[in-house]
Coordinates of C-alpha atoms in Angstrom, one line a residue:
Chain A
M1 CA 0.0 0.0 0.0
G2 CA 1.4 3.4 -1.0
L3 CA 1.6 5.7 2.0
T4 CA 1.4 9.5 2.1
V5 CA 4.3 10.6 4.1
A6 CA 6.0 13.8 5.3
L7 CA 9.6 13.8 6.3
I8 CA 11.5 16.0 8.7
A9 CA 15.2 15.2 8.1
E10 CA 18.8 16.3 8.1
E11 CA 22.2 14.8 7.3
A12 CA 23.1 11.8 5.3
T13 CA 20.8 9.5 7.2
G14 CA 17.9 11.8 6.4
A15 CA 18.8 11.8 2.7
R16 CA 18.9 8.1 2.7
A17 CA 15.5 7.9 4.5
L18 CA 14.1 10.1 1.7
R19 CA 15.4 7.8 -1.0
L20 CA 14.1 4.8 0.9
L21 CA 10.6 6.3 1.0
V22 CA 10.7 7.2 -2.7
D23 CA 12.2 3.9 -3.8
R24 CA 9.4 2.0 -2.0
G25 CA 6.8 4.0 -4.0
H26 CA 5.4 6.2 -1.3
R27 CA 4.1 9.7 -1.9
V28 CA 6.3 12.1 0.0
V29 CA 4.2 15.3 0.2
A30 CA 6.7 17.5 2.0
V31 CA 10.2 17.5 3.3
F32 CA 11.0 19.8 6.2
S33 CA 14.7 20.5 6.3
D34 CA 17.1 23.3 7.2
A35 CA 19.2 25.0 4.5
A36 CA 22.1 23.2 2.8
R37 CA 24.2 21.5 5.5
G38 CA 27.4 23.3 4.5
G39 CA 29.3 20.1 4.0
I40 CA 30.1 18.1 0.9
G41 CA 27.5 16.8 -1.4
E42 CA 23.7 17.1 -1.5
S43 CA 21.6 18.2 1.4
V44 CA 18.2 16.6 2.2
G45 CA 16.5 19.7 0.8
E46 CA 18.5 19.6 -2.4
L47 CA 17.8 16.0 -2.9
A48 CA 14.1 16.5 -2.3
A49 CA 14.0 19.5 -4.7
G50 CA 15.7 17.3 -7.3
L51 CA 12.9 14.7 -6.8
E52 CA 10.3 17.5 -7.2
I53 CA 9.1 17.1 -3.6
P54 CA 8.1 20.3 -1.9
V55 CA 10.8 21.5 0.6
R56 CA 9.7 23.6 3.5
P57 CA 11.8 25.2 6.4
A58 CA 12.2 22.7 9.2
A59 CA 11.2 25.3 11.7
E60 CA 7.6 25.1 10.4
V61 CA 7.1 21.9 12.3
R62 CA 7.0 24.0 15.5
D63 CA 3.9 25.7 14.2
Q64 CA 0.5 24.5 15.3
A65 CA -1.0 25.6 12.0
L66 CA 1.0 23.0 10.1
G67 CA -1.2 20.3 11.8
A68 CA -4.2 21.4 9.8
D69 CA -2.2 21.5 6.6
L70 CA -1.0 18.0 7.1
R71 CA -4.5 16.7 8.0
A72 CA -5.7 18.2 4.7
L73 CA -3.1 16.2 2.9
E74 CA -4.5 13.0 4.5
L75 CA -1.1 12.2 5.8
D76 CA -0.4 8.6 6.9
L77 CA 3.0 9.0 8.5
L78 CA 5.3 11.7 9.7
V79 CA 8.9 10.6 10.1
N80 CA 11.7 12.5 11.8
V81 CA 15.3 11.6 11.0
H82 CA 18.1 13.5 12.7
S83 CA 16.3 16.8 12.9
L84 CA 16.5 18.7 16.2
H85 CA 13.3 20.8 15.9
I86 CA 10.7 20.2 18.5
V87 CA 7.5 19.2 16.7
N88 CA 4.2 20.9 17.7
P89 CA 1.7 18.4 19.3
E90 CA -0.9 19.4 16.7
V91 CA 1.5 18.4 13.9
L92 CA 2.4 15.1 15.7
G93 CA -1.3 14.3 15.8
A94 CA -2.0 14.9 12.1
P95 CA -0.9 11.6 10.5
T96 CA -3.4 8.7 10.8
L97 CA -0.7 6.1 11.5
G98 CA 1.4 8.4 13.8
S99 CA 4.6 10.4 13.9
Y100 CA 7.9 8.6 14.4
N101 CA 11.5 9.5 15.3
L102 CA 14.7 7.7 14.6
H103 CA 17.0 8.1 17.6
P104 CA 20.7 7.1 17.4
G105 CA 20.7 5.7 20.9
P106 CA 18.9 3.1 23.0
L107 CA 15.9 4.4 24.8
P108 CA 15.1 5.2 27.5
E109 CA 18.7 5.1 28.8
C110 CA 20.3 7.3 26.2
A111 CA 18.0 10.2 25.3
G112 CA 19.1 13.6 24.0
L113 CA 21.9 14.7 21.8
N114 CA 25.0 13.0 20.4
A115 CA 24.0 9.7 21.9
P116 CA 26.9 7.7 20.3
G117 CA 29.5 10.1 21.7
W118 CA 28.0 9.9 25.2
A119 CA 27.9 6.1 25.1
L120 CA 31.6 6.0 24.3
Y121 CA 32.5 8.6 26.9
E122 CA 30.7 6.6 29.6
G123 CA 32.6 3.5 28.5
R124 CA 29.4 1.5 27.8
R125 CA 29.9 -1.9 26.1
Y126 CA 26.7 -1.6 24.2
H127 CA 24.7 1.0 22.3
G128 CA 21.6 0.9 20.2
V129 CA 19.1 2.7 18.0
T130 CA 15.5 3.3 18.6
L131 CA 12.5 4.0 16.5
H132 CA 9.8 5.5 18.6
R133 CA 6.5 7.3 18.4
M134 CA 6.9 11.0 18.9
T135 CA 5.0 12.6 21.7
A136 CA 5.3 16.0 23.3
G137 CA 8.2 14.9 25.5
I138 CA 11.5 14.7 23.7
D139 CA 12.5 11.0 23.1
E140 CA 9.8 9.9 25.5
G141 CA 7.3 8.3 23.2
P142 CA 6.4 4.6 23.0
I143 CA 9.0 2.4 21.4
V144 CA 8.3 0.7 18.0
F145 CA 11.7 -1.0 17.8
V146 CA 14.9 -0.8 19.8
E147 CA 18.0 -2.6 18.7
R148 CA 21.0 -2.9 20.9
F149 CA 24.5 -4.0 19.9
E150 CA 27.9 -4.4 21.4
I151 CA 30.6 -1.7 21.1
G152 CA 34.1 -2.8 20.4
A153 CA 36.9 -1.7 22.6
R154 CA 38.5 0.4 19.9
T155 CA 35.3 1.8 18.4
T156 CA 35.4 5.5 17.7
A157 CA 32.6 8.0 17.5
L158 CA 32.7 8.1 13.7
V159 CA 32.3 4.4 13.4
L160 CA 29.5 4.2 16.0
M161 CA 27.6 7.1 14.3
T162 CA 27.9 5.3 11.0
E163 CA 26.6 2.1 12.6
C164 CA 23.7 3.9 14.2
A165 CA 22.7 5.3 10.8
R166 CA 22.9 1.9 9.1
R167 CA 20.9 0.1 11.8
G168 CA 18.4 3.0 12.2
L169 CA 17.5 2.9 8.5
R170 CA 16.8 -0.8 8.8
L171 CA 14.3 0.0 11.6
L172 CA 12.7 2.6 9.4
E173 CA 12.3 -0.1 6.7
R174 CA 10.7 -2.4 9.2
L175 CA 8.2 0.4 10.2
L176 CA 7.3 0.9 6.5
E177 CA 6.8 -2.8 6.0
L178 CA 4.3 -2.8 8.8
A179 CA 2.5 0.3 7.6
E180 CA 2.4 -0.9 4.0
T181 CA 0.7 -4.1 5.0
G182 CA -1.7 -2.6 7.6
T183 CA 0.0 -4.5 10.4
P184 CA -0.4 -3.0 13.8
I185 CA 2.7 -0.9 14.7
P186 CA 4.2 -1.8 18.2
A187 CA 4.1 0.9 20.8
E188 CA 5.8 -0.2 24.0
P189 CA 5.7 2.6 26.6
Q190 CA 9.1 3.6 27.9
D191 CA 10.1 3.0 31.5
L192 CA 10.9 6.6 32.2
S193 CA 12.4 5.8 35.6
R194 CA 15.4 4.5 33.6
R195 CA 15.6 7.6 31.4
R196 CA 18.8 9.5 31.1
W197 CA 19.0 12.6 29.0
F198 CA 22.2 14.0 27.5
S199 CA 22.9 17.6 26.3
G200 CA 24.9 18.4 23.2
G201 CA 28.2 18.1 25.0
P202 CA 31.2 18.0 25.1
P203 CA 31.4 16.2 28.4
E204 CA 33.2 18.1 31.2
G205 CA 33.4 21.1 28.9
G206 CA 36.0 19.3 26.8
S207 CA 38.6 19.4 29.7
L208 CA 40.5 16.2 30.6
D209 CA 41.4 15.6 34.2
W210 CA 43.9 12.7 34.4
D211 CA 42.7 11.7 37.8
R212 CA 40.5 8.9 36.5
P213 CA 41.1 5.3 35.4
A214 CA 43.2 4.9 32.2
S215 CA 40.3 3.3 30.5
R216 CA 38.1 6.3 31.1
V217 CA 40.7 8.6 29.6
V218 CA 40.7 6.5 26.4
D219 CA 36.9 6.3 26.4
F220 CA 36.9 10.2 26.4
V221 CA 39.3 10.3 23.5
H222 CA 37.3 7.7 21.5
A223 CA 34.1 9.6 22.2
C224 CA 35.6 12.6 20.4
D225 CA 37.2 10.7 17.6
Y226 CA 35.8 11.3 14.1
G227 CA 39.2 10.9 12.6
P228 CA 40.2 11.7 10.0
F229 CA 37.4 14.2 10.0
P230 CA 36.9 17.1 12.4
S231 CA 35.3 16.2 15.7
P232 CA 32.1 18.1 16.7
W233 CA 33.3 18.0 20.3
G234 CA 37.0 18.6 19.6
F235 CA 39.4 16.4 21.5
P236 CA 39.8 16.3 25.3
R237 CA 42.1 19.2 26.3
C238 CA 44.7 19.6 29.0
V239 CA 47.5 22.0 29.8
A240 CA 51.1 21.1 29.2
A241 CA 54.3 23.1 29.6
C242 CA 54.1 24.0 25.9
G243 CA 50.5 25.2 26.2
E244 CA 47.1 23.7 25.8
V245 CA 47.1 20.3 24.0
A246 CA 44.2 18.1 22.9
I247 CA 44.7 14.3 23.1
S248 CA 43.7 12.9 19.8
A249 CA 45.1 9.3 19.9
A250 CA 45.7 7.3 23.1
E251 CA 45.7 3.8 24.3
A252 CA 45.5 2.4 27.9
M253 CA 48.5 0.3 29.0
A254 CA 48.3 -2.7 31.2
D255 CA 51.0 -1.7 33.6
R256 CA 49.9 0.1 36.7
T257 CA 51.4 3.3 38.1
H258 CA 51.5 5.3 41.3
A259 CA 52.8 8.4 39.6
E260 CA 50.7 11.6 40.2
P261 CA 47.9 11.6 37.6
G262 CA 49.0 13.7 34.5
T263 CA 52.7 12.9 35.0
V264 CA 54.5 12.4 31.6
Q265 CA 57.1 9.8 31.1
V266 CA 58.8 9.5 27.7
D267 CA 59.9 5.9 27.2
G268 CA 62.2 5.2 24.3
N269 CA 60.5 1.9 23.4
R270 CA 56.9 2.6 24.3
G271 CA 56.6 6.3 23.4
V272 CA 54.9 9.0 25.5
L273 CA 53.2 7.7 28.6
V274 CA 50.9 9.8 30.8
A275 CA 49.8 8.6 34.3
A276 CA 46.1 8.2 34.9
A277 CA 44.7 7.3 38.3
D278 CA 45.5 3.6 38.0
A279 CA 47.7 2.9 35.0
W280 CA 49.7 4.5 32.1
V281 CA 48.1 5.8 29.0
R282 CA 50.2 5.9 25.8
V283 CA 49.5 9.2 24.0
D284 CA 50.3 8.9 20.3
R285 CA 49.1 12.2 18.9
V286 CA 48.0 15.6 20.2
E287 CA 46.7 18.8 18.7
L288 CA 48.8 21.8 19.5
N289 CA 47.9 25.2 18.1
S290 CA 45.3 23.4 15.9
E291 CA 47.9 21.2 14.4
R292 CA 48.0 17.5 14.9
V293 CA 51.6 16.4 15.9
S294 CA 53.2 13.4 17.5
A295 CA 53.0 13.5 21.3
A296 CA 56.8 13.3 21.5
K297 CA 57.0 16.7 19.9
A298 CA 54.8 18.4 22.4
L299 CA 55.2 16.7 25.8
R300 CA 58.3 16.4 28.0
S301 CA 59.3 13.7 30.5
G302 CA 58.6 14.8 34.1
E303 CA 56.0 17.5 33.3
R304 CA 52.5 17.1 34.6
L305 CA 49.4 17.7 32.6
G306 CA 46.6 19.6 34.2
P307 CA 43.0 20.1 33.2
A308 CA 42.3 22.8 30.7
E309 CA 39.7 25.5 31.4
A310 CA 36.4 23.9 30.8
A311 CA 34.0 25.3 28.2
C312 CA 30.3 25.3 29.3
R313 CA 29.6 22.1 31.1
A314 CA 27.3 19.6 29.4
R315 CA 24.1 18.5 31.2
V316 CA 23.2 14.9 32.0
D317 CA 19.8 14.3 33.6
G318 CA 18.8 11.1 35.2
Chain B
M1 CA 36.8 -5.3 -10.2
A2 CA 36.3 -2.7 -12.9
E3 CA 32.6 -3.0 -12.6
L4 CA 32.8 -2.5 -8.9
V5 CA 34.9 0.6 -9.4
E6 CA 32.3 2.0 -11.8
T7 CA 29.5 1.3 -9.2
I8 CA 31.4 3.1 -6.5
L9 CA 32.1 6.1 -8.8
A10 CA 28.4 6.1 -9.5
I11 CA 27.6 6.1 -5.8
F12 CA 29.8 9.1 -5.3
R13 CA 28.1 10.9 -8.2
D14 CA 24.5 10.0 -7.3
E15 CA 24.6 10.0 -3.5
L16 CA 27.2 12.6 -2.7
S17 CA 27.1 14.7 -5.9
V18 CA 30.8 14.3 -6.1
E19 CA 32.8 13.6 -9.2
V20 CA 35.9 11.6 -8.3
G21 CA 38.4 12.2 -11.1
E22 CA 40.6 9.1 -10.6
P23 CA 39.9 5.9 -8.7
D24 CA 43.2 6.4 -6.9
M25 CA 42.4 9.9 -5.7
D26 CA 42.4 10.3 -1.9
V27 CA 38.8 11.5 -1.3
I28 CA 39.5 12.3 2.3
E29 CA 42.7 14.2 1.8
T30 CA 41.1 16.2 -1.0
G31 CA 38.1 17.0 1.0
L32 CA 35.6 15.2 -1.3
L33 CA 34.4 13.0 1.6
D34 CA 33.3 14.1 5.0
S35 CA 32.0 12.2 8.0
L36 CA 28.3 12.5 6.9
G37 CA 29.4 11.5 3.4
L38 CA 31.0 8.4 4.9
V39 CA 27.7 7.4 6.4
A40 CA 25.9 7.8 3.1
L41 CA 28.7 5.9 1.3
V42 CA 28.7 2.9 3.7
V43 CA 24.9 2.6 3.6
E44 CA 24.7 2.9 -0.2
I45 CA 27.6 0.5 -0.8
E46 CA 25.8 -2.1 1.3
H47 CA 22.5 -1.4 -0.6
R48 CA 23.9 -1.5 -4.1
C49 CA 26.7 -4.0 -3.7
G50 CA 24.8 -6.4 -1.5
V51 CA 27.6 -6.7 1.1
G52 CA 27.7 -6.0 4.8
I53 CA 30.6 -3.9 6.1
P54 CA 31.1 -5.0 9.7
F55 CA 31.4 -2.0 11.9
E56 CA 33.7 -3.7 14.4
T57 CA 36.4 -3.8 11.8
L58 CA 35.5 -0.7 9.9
E59 CA 38.7 1.2 9.0
V60 CA 38.2 4.7 7.7
D61 CA 41.5 4.4 5.7
D62 CA 39.7 1.7 3.5
F63 CA 37.5 4.6 2.2
R64 CA 40.4 6.8 1.1
T65 CA 40.2 5.9 -2.6
V66 CA 37.6 4.3 -4.9
N67 CA 40.1 1.5 -5.6
S68 CA 40.5 0.8 -1.9
I69 CA 36.8 0.8 -1.3
A70 CA 36.4 -1.6 -4.2
R71 CA 39.0 -3.9 -2.7
L72 CA 37.1 -3.8 0.7
V73 CA 33.9 -4.7 -1.0
E74 CA 35.6 -7.5 -3.0
H75 CA 37.1 -8.8 0.3
Q76 CA 33.7 -8.7 2.0
R77 CA 32.1 -10.6 -0.9
L78 CA 34.7 -13.3 -0.7
A79 CA 34.5 -13.5 3.1
S80 CA 30.7 -14.0 2.9
A81 CA 30.8 -16.4 0.0

């Protein structure tokens, strides 16, 4: 059954969702998207315009009046993919089969922004993606599908973000399969007592305090790692003798240390080691004055790294 | 392999609106591929080439050139055969 759908979407995942809807033969009556993303390639809006689908500013979804417009179009589904606009309840109530959001994290325990980054920062061993019904509360609506998967020890934020997009799109396909065949769509209420909500970050204002386990230092670095592309959080920063440095590549070592956290030891065989609270961390690369250099160029044996001045602290609720 | 290279060049053209001049051009170094583009690329490669790219072993360096992407896809095809 061909569905009448409106899409609120940004980024590559949003563009792929639009192609998915079109490829499955659905009638996309409107795409709500912000201006060109400023990156490389086609934005969701440009893609939609090329497909002769009406493109409207994403901010319109905040407007109560849009609800009546969408009802007049006899909308079946409203789908939100990676757009951060808060959708007006009148708009949410317009489609006959409901409004759905693709969230790149497992709900209810990982609501909010940049869920993949926070999962890595917290050292979690699993992550997930959720497709849920949208309600007035952000990321609070009943769950259609949630899929959890393990995170590898060396997984970076870029890799995890990519995996969330890939798995999330599969959930969207599953939703469409149900809607196309008139099969009831699951709606499992969330246990909101388990809810945690994360702000945009970066954690700790991007400042790295070495007085923590070595594994947590490395988790923080991985959470910021979109290498070789720029990181939206930047890398964790600390203060060295040469100035402020950001740690861009690090690995936890097995050997324990009682050195003061932040103490640097340059070892001819093993490279630049920095003491965390329990063990050494090998630091391979740092950013100094916005340039990525080997740690040996920036750090000296015996010096002690301190936390940098934190930018605005991120909020975690729950 | 030549067919695979053509498919990947087409993905760059169709999905990212990017013309990659040579299959050995480093698309990351030259700024033709960004992080969101990588997401689109991985999803579309799986879709068009019918292979899974396991995220546990995903190496961004495999996506530096069209030729290296083609080798990765070929490797995944053989691994799943």
